[in-house]
Every structure is written in C-alpha cells, then in structure tokens.
GROMACS .gro file of C-alpha atoms in nm:
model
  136
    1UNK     CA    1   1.657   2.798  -1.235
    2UNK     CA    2   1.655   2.640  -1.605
    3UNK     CA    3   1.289   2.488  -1.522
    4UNK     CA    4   1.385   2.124  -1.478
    5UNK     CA    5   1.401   1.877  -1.208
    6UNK     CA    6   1.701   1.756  -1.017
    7UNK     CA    7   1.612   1.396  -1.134
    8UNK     CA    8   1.614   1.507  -1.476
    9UNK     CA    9   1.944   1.675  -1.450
   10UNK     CA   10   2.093   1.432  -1.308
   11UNK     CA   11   1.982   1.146  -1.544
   12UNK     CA   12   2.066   1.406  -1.834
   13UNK     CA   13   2.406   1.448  -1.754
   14UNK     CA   14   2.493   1.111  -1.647
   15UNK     CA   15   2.238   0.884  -1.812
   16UNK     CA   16   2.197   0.531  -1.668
   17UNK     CA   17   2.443   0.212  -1.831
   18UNK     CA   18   2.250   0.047  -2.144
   19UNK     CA   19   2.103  -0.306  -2.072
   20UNK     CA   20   2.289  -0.514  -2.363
   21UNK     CA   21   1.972  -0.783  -2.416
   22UNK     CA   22   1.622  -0.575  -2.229
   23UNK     CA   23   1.343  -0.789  -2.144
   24UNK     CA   24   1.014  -0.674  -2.289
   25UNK     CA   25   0.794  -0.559  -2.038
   26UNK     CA   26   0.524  -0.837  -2.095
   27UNK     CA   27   0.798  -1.097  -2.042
   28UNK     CA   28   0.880  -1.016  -1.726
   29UNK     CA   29   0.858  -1.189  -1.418
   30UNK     CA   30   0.738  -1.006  -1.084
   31UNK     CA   31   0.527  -1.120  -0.795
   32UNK     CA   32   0.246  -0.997  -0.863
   33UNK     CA   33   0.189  -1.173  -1.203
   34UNK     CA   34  -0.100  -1.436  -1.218
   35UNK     CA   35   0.014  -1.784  -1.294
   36UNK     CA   36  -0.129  -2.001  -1.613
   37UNK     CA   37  -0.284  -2.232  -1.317
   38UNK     CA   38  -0.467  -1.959  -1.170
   39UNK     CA   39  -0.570  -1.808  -1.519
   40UNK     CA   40  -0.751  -2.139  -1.653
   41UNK     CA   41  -0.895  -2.149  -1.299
   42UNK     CA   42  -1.031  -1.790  -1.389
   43UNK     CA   43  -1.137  -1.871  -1.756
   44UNK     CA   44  -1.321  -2.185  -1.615
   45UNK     CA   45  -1.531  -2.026  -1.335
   46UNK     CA   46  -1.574  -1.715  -1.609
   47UNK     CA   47  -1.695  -1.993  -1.903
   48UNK     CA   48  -1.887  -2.153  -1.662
   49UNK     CA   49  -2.100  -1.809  -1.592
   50UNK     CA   50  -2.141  -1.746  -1.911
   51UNK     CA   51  -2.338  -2.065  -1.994
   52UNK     CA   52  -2.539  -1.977  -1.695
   53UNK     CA   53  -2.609  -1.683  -1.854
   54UNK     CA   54  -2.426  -1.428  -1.618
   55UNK     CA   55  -2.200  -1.154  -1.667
   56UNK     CA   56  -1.808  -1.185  -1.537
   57UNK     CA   57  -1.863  -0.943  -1.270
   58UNK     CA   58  -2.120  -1.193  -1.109
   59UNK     CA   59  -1.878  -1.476  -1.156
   60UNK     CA   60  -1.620  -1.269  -1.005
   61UNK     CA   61  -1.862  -1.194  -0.684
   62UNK     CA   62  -1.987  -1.554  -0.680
   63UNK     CA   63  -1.588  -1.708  -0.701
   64UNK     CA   64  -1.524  -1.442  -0.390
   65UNK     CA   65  -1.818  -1.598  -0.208
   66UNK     CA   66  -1.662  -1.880  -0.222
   67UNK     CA   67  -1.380  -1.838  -0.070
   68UNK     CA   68  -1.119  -1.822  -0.390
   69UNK     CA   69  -0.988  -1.472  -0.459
   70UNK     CA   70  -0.689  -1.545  -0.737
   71UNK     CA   71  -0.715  -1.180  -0.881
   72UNK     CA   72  -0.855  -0.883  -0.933
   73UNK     CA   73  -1.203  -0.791  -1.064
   74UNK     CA   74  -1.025  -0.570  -1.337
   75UNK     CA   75  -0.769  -0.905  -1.402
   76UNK     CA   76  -1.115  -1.104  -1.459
   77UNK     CA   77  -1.245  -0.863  -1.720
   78UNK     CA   78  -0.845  -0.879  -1.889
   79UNK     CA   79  -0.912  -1.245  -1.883
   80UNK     CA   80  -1.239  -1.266  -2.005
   81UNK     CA   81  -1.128  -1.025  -2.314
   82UNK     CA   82  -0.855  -1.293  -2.407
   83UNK     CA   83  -1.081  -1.594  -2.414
   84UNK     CA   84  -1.076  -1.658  -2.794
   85UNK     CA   85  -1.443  -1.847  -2.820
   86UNK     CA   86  -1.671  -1.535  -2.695
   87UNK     CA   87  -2.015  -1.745  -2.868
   88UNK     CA   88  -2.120  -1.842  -2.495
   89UNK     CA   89  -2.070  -1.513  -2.367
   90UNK     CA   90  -2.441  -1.330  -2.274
   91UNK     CA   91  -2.588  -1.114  -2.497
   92UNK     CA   92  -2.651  -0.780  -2.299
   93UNK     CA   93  -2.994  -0.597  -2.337
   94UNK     CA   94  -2.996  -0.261  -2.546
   95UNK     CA   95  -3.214   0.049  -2.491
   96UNK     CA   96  -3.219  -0.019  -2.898
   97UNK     CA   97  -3.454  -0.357  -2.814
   98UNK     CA   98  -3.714  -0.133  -2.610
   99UNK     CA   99  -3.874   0.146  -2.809
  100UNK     CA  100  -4.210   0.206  -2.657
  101UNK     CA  101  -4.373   0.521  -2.770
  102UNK     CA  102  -4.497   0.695  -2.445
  103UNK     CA  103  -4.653   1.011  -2.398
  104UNK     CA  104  -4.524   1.330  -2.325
  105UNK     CA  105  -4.612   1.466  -1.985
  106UNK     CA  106  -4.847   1.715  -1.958
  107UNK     CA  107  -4.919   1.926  -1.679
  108UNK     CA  108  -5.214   2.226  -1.640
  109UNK     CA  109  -5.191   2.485  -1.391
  110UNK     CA  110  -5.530   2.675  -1.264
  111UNK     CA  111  -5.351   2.886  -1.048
  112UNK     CA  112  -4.960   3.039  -0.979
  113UNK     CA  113  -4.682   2.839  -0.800
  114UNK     CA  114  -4.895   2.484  -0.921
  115UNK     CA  115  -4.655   2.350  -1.171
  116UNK     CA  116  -4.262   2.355  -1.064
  117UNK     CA  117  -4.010   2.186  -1.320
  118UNK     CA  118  -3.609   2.202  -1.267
  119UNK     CA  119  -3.460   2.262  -1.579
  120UNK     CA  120  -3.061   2.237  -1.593
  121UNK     CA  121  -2.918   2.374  -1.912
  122UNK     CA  122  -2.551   2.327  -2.113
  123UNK     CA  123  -2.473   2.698  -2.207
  124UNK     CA  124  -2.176   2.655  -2.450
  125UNK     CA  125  -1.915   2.968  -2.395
  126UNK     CA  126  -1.584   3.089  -2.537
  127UNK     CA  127  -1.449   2.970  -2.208
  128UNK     CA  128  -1.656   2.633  -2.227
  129UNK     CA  129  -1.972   2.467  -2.084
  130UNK     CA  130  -2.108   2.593  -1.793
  131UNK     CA  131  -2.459   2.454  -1.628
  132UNK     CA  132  -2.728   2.647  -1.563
  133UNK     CA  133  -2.981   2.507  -1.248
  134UNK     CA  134  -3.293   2.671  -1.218
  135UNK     CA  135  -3.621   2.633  -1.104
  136UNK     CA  136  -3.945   2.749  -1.243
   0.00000   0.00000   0.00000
C-alpha cells in the first residue's frame, strides 16, 4: 500500500542489533576463499606463461589440462592484476602497429540487380538509436 516491501518494513521498524567490532568484508573468512598456498601456486604457473610468452587465459587452460583446477579463470585474471613485477608480462599486438593503406573496393555494374551491398545504419532519434538493415 505505501510502495515498500515487507522486508523493508520489517527491518525499518525493528532494525537488526549493531555488531560492536564488524569485520571488514576483505577480512573475512568463508569457504570459498583461495588460500596463500594456492595463490603462489597460481602466480607461479601465471609467471611462468608469461616468460613463455603467453597470455593468463592460456596458462589458465594449460594448468586445467593438467589436471590442477585451484580457481576460477576470473580469480586468475584477479591474481595476475596483483602481481607487482608486470615487466615479463606479454606485450599484446595493437591494430595501432598495422596500418597498411589498402584500397577501397570498387565495384562496376553493366547491368541491374549486379552489385548488392547491405548497408546497416545508426539513425539517432529523440527516443534513441534505432538500426536500419537494408539491402540495395
């Protein structure tokens, strides 16, 4: 009736007791936390790709190959973004390094119906961007 839940009314009117010393939420312990042991196996095995010049995702895969699943692929990456010394990570290729002029295609017709293209559009409204798909 006044737009709110019954959870929220209830915790409203009687809120729960105050916790007299919290725990931060990065402190905690739970179960499904990865232990130091596991994480220096992790930062080994991602090192170790790294010198062989491959990304974390294929150290990840390779690791699972193996046999040793200790966490995530996300958890890797989380990992691999704490690792202080980043100099023997792989530098990853740019479109920047690869500027080849080409050509621009160019197509003759000698008759009608010869030449289709498919052109898809942004048309920017009041109401936002809508796509328009057409062929010519």
């Amino acid at each position: 009736m006044i737009g709110l839940s019954r959870s929220t009314w209830h915790y409203r009117r009687k809120p729960r007791p105050r916790v007299s010393n919290p725990v931060p939420q990065k402190d905690r312990a739970y179960p499904a936390r990865i232990c130091a042991g596991d994480r220096v196996v992790i930062q080994d095995k991602i090192i170790t790709g790294w010198q062989a010049g491959t990304s974390v995702d294929h150290s990840f895969a390779a690791a699972w190959d193996d046999g040793v699943m200790l966490a995530s692929r996300r958890s890797w990456w989380r990992i691999a973004a704490a690792i202080v010394d980043q100099s023997a990570r792989p530098i990853c290729p740019t479109r920047s390094t690869n500027k080849i002029p080409r050509p621009a295609p160019v197509l003759k017709a000698t008759g009608p119906q010869q030449i289709w293209s498919w052109d898809i559009t942004d048309l920017r409204t009041r109401g936002g961007a809508w796509r328009s798909r057409r062929t010519r």
